[in-house]
PDB file of C-alpha atoms in Angstrom:
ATOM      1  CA  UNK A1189     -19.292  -0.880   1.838  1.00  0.00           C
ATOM      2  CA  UNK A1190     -16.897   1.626   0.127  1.00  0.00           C
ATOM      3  CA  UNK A1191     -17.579   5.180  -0.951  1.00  0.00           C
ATOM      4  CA  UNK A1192     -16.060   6.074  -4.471  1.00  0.00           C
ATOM      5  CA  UNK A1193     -16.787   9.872  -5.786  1.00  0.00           C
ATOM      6  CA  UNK A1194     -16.205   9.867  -9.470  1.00  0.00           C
ATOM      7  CA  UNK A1195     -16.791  12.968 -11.034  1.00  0.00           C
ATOM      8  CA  UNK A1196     -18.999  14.593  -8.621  1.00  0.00           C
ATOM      9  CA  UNK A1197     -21.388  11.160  -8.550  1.00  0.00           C
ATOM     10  CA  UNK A1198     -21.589   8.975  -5.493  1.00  0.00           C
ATOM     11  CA  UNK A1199     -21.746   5.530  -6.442  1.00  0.00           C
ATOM     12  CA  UNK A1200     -21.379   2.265  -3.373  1.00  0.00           C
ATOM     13  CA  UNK A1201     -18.974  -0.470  -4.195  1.00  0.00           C
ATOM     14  CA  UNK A1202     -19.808  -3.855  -1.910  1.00  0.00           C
ATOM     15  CA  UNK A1203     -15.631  -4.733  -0.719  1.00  0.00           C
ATOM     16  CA  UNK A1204     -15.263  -8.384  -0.017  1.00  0.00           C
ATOM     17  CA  UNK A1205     -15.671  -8.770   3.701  1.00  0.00           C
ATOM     18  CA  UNK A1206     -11.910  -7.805   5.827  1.00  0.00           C
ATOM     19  CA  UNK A1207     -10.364  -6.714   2.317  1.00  0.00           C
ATOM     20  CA  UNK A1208      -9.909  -2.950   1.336  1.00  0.00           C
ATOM     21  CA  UNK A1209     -10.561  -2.180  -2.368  1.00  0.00           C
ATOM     22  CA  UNK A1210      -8.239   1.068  -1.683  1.00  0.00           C
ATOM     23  CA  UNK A1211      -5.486  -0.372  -0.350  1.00  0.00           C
ATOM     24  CA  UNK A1212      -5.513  -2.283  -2.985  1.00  0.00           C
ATOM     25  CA  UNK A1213      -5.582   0.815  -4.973  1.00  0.00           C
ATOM     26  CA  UNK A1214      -3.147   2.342  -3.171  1.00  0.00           C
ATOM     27  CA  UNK A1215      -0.796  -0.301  -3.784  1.00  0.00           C
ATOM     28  CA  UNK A1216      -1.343  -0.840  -7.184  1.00  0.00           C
ATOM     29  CA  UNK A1217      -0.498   2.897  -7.606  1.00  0.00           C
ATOM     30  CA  UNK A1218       3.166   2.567  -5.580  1.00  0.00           C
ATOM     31  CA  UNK A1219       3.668  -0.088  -7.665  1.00  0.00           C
ATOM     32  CA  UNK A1220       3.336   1.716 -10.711  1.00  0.00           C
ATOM     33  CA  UNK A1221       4.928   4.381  -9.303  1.00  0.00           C
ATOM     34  CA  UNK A1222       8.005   2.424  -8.731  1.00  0.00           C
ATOM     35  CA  UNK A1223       8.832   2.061 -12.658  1.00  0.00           C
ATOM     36  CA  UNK A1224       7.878   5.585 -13.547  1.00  0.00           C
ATOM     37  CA  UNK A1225      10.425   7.604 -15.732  1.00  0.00           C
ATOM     38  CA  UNK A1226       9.486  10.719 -14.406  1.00  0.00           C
ATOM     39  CA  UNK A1227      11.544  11.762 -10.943  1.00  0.00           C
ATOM     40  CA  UNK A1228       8.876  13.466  -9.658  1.00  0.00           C
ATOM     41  CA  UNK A1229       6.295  10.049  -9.546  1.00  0.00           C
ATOM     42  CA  UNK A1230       9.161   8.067  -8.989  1.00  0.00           C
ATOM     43  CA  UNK A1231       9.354   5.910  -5.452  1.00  0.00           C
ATOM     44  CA  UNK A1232      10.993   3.166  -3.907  1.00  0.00           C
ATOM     45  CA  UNK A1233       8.036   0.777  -3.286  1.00  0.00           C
ATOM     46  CA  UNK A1234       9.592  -2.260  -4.746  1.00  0.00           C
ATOM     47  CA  UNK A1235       7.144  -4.755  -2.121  1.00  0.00           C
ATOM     48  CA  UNK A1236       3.896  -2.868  -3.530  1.00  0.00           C
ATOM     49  CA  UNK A1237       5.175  -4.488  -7.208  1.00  0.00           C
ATOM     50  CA  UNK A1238       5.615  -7.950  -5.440  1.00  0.00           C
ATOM     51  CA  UNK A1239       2.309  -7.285  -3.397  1.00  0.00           C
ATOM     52  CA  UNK A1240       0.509  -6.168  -6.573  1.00  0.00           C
ATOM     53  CA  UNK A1241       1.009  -9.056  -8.679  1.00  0.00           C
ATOM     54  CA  UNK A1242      -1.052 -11.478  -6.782  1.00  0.00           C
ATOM     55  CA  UNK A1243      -4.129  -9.465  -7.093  1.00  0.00           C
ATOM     56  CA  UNK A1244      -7.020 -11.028  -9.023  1.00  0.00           C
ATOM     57  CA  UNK A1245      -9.822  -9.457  -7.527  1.00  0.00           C
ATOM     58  CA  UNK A1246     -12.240  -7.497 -10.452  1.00  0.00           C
ATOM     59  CA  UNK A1247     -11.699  -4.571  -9.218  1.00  0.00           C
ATOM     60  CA  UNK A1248      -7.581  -5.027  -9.248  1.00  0.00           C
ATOM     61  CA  UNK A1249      -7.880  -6.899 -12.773  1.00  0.00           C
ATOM     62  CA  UNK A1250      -9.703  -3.499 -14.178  1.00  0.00           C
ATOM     63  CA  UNK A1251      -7.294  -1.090 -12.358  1.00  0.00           C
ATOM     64  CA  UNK A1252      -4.127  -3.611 -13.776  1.00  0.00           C
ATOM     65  CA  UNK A1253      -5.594  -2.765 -17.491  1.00  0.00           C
ATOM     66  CA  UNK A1254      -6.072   0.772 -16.819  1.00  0.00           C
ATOM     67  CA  UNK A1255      -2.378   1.130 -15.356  1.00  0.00           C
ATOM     68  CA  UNK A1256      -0.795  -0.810 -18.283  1.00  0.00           C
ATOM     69  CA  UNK A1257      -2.665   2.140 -20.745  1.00  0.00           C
ATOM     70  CA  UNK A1258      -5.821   0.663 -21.429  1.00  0.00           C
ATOM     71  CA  UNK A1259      -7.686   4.262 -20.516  1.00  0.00           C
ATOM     72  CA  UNK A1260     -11.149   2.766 -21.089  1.00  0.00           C
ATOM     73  CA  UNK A1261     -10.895   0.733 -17.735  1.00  0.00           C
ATOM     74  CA  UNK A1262     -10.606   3.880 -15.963  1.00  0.00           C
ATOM     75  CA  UNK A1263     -14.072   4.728 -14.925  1.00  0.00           C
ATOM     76  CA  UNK A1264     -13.797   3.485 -11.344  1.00  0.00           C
ATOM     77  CA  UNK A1265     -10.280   5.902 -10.728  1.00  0.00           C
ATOM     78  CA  UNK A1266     -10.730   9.634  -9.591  1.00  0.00           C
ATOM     79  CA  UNK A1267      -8.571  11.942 -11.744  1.00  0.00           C
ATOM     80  CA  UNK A1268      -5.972  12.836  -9.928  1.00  0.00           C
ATOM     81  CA  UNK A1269      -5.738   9.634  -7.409  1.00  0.00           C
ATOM     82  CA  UNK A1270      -2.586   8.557  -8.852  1.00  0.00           C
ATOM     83  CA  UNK A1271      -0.556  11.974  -8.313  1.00  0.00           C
ATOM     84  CA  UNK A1272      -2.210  12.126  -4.793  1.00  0.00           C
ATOM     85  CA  UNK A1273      -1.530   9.021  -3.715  1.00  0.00           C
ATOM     86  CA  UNK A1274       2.501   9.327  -5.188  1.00  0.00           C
ATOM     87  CA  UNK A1275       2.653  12.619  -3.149  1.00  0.00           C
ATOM     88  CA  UNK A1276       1.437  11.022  -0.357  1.00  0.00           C
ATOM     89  CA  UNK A1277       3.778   7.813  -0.431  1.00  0.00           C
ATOM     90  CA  UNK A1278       6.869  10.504  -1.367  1.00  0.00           C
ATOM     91  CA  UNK A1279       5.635  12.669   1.553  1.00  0.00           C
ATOM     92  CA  UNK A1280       5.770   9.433   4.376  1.00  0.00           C
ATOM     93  CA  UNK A1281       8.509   8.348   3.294  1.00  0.00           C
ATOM     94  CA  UNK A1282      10.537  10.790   3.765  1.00  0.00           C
ATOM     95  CA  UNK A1283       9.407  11.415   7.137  1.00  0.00           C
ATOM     96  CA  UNK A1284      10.184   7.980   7.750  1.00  0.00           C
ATOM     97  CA  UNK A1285      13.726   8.325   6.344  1.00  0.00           C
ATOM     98  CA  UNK A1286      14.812  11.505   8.325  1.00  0.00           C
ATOM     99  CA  UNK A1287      13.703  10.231  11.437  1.00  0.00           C
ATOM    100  CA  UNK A1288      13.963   6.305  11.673  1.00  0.00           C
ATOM    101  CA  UNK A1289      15.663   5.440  14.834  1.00  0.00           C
ATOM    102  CA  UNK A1290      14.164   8.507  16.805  1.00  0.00           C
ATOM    103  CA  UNK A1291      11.280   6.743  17.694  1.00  0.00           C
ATOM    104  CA  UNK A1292      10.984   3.765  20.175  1.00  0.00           C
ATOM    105  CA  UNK A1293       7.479   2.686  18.734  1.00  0.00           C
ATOM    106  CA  UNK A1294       5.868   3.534  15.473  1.00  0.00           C
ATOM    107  CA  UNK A1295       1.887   2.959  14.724  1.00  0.00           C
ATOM    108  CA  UNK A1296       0.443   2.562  11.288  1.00  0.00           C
ATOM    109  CA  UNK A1297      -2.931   2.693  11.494  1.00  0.00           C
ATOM    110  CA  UNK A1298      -5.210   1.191   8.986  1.00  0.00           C
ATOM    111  CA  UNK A1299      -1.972   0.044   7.355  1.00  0.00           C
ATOM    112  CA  UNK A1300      -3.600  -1.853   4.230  1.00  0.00           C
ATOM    113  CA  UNK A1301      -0.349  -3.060   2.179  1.00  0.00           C
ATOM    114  CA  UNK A1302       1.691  -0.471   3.959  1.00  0.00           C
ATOM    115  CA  UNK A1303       5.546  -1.660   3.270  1.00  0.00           C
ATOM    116  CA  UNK A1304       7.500   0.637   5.132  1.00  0.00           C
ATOM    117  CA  UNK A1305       8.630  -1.578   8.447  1.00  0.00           C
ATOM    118  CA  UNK A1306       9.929  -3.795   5.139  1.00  0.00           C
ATOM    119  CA  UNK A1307      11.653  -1.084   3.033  1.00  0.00           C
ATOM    120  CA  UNK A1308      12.950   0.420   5.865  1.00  0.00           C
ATOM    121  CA  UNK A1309      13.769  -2.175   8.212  1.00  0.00           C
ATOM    122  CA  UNK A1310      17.849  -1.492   8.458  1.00  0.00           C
ATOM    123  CA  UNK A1311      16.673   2.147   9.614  1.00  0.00           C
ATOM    124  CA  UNK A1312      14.463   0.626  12.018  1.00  0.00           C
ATOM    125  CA  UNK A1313      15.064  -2.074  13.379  1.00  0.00           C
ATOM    126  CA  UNK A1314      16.086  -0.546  16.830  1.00  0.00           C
ATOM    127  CA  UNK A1315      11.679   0.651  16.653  1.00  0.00           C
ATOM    128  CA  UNK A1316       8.553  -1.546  17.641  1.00  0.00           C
ATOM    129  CA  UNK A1317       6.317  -1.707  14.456  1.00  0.00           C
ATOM    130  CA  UNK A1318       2.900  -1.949  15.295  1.00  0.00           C
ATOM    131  CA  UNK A1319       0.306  -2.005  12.055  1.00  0.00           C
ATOM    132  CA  UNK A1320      -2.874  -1.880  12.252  1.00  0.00           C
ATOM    133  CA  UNK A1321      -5.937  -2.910  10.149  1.00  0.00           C
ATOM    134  CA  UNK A1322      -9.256  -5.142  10.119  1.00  0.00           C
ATOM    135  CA  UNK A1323      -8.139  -8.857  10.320  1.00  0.00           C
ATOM    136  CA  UNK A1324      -8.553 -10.726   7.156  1.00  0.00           C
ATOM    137  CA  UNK A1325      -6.815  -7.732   5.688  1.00  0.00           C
ATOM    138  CA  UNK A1326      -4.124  -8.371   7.941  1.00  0.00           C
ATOM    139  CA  UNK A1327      -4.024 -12.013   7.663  1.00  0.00           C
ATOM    140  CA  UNK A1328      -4.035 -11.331   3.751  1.00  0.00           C
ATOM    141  CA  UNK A1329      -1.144  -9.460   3.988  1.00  0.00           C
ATOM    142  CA  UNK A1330       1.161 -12.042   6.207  1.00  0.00           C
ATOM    143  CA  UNK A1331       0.218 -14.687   4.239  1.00  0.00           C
ATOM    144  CA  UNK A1332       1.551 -12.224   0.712  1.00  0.00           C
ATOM    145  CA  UNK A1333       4.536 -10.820   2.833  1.00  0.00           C
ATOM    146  CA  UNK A1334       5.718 -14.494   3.918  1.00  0.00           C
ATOM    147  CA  UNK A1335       5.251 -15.775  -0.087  1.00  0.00           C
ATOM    148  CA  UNK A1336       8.314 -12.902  -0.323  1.00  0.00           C
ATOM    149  CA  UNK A1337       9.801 -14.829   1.855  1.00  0.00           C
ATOM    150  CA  UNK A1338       9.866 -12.067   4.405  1.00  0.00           C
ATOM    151  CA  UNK A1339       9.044 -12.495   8.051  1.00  0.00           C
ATOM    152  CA  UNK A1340       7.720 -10.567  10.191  1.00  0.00           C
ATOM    153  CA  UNK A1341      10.708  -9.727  13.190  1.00  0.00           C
ATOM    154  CA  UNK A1342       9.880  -9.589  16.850  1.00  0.00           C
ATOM    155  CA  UNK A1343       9.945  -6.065  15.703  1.00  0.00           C
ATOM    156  CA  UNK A1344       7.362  -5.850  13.663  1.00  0.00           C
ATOM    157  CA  UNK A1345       3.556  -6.401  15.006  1.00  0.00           C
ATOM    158  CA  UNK A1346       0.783  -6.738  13.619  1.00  0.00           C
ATOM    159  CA  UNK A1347      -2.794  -5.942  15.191  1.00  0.00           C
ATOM    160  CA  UNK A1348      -6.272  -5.736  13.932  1.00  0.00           C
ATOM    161  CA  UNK A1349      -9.177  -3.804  15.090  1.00  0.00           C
TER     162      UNK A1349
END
């Protein structure tokens, strides 16, 4: 089960089984991010566009119309979601960037469509990558990441929980 709060109401969304309805979210929202005009919602998360694009769930078609301006497919978004979750991505990321290579290991946990260990893999590659997430979420996302044609390195692990 997932937990939206809309507007001060409650309401339970049944997820398919191993699959995250936010991440999907989330990633959807870096990938609109990623062609914004404005420098402040601006990021780097050219996988989340790749990523995005093969999502054909319901809830990804609706939150695909309400992205490209249809504002009437909005109902199941949180006002402000988009900004927070921009912040958020801006806010990691540059963590990541001033201090890749410090750290021998680095954990995501409940890493969804997470993209970093991809993005940032030449400031990296000298750290173990371990992500973390339920399994079909995880298997999801190899099966996506390798359709890019990217591999996961000896690097780069990834567990589930």
């Amino acid at each position: 089960m997932t937990d939206y709060h809309h507007r001060g109401a409650s309401m339970t969304k049944q997820a398919k089984p191993g699959f995250s309805s936010a991440a999907e979210l989330t990633c959807l929202l870096r990938a609109k991010s990623y062609g914004e005009k404005r420098p402040l919602f601006k990021t780097d998360d050219y996988v989340a566009v790749i990523l995005s694009q093969s999502f054909h769930s319901a809830f990804s078609l609706q939150q695909k119309a309400f992205l490209l301006g249809d504002e009437s497919a909005n109902f199941a978004t949180a006002p402000g979601i988009y900004e927070y979750i921009v912040a958020r991505t801006r806010f990691i990321d540059d963590i990541v960037k001033k201090t890749a290579g410090r750290f021998s290991k680095i954990f995501i946990l409940g890493a969804g469509y997470d993209s970093r260990a991809i993005r940032f893999y030449p400031a990296l590659q000298h750290s173990l990558i371990y992500e973390i997430d339920r399994p079909l979420m995880q298997q999801h996302k190899i099966k996506k990441t390798c359709r890019m044609r990217y591999h996961p390195t000896q690097q780069f692990t990834i567990f589930t929980h």
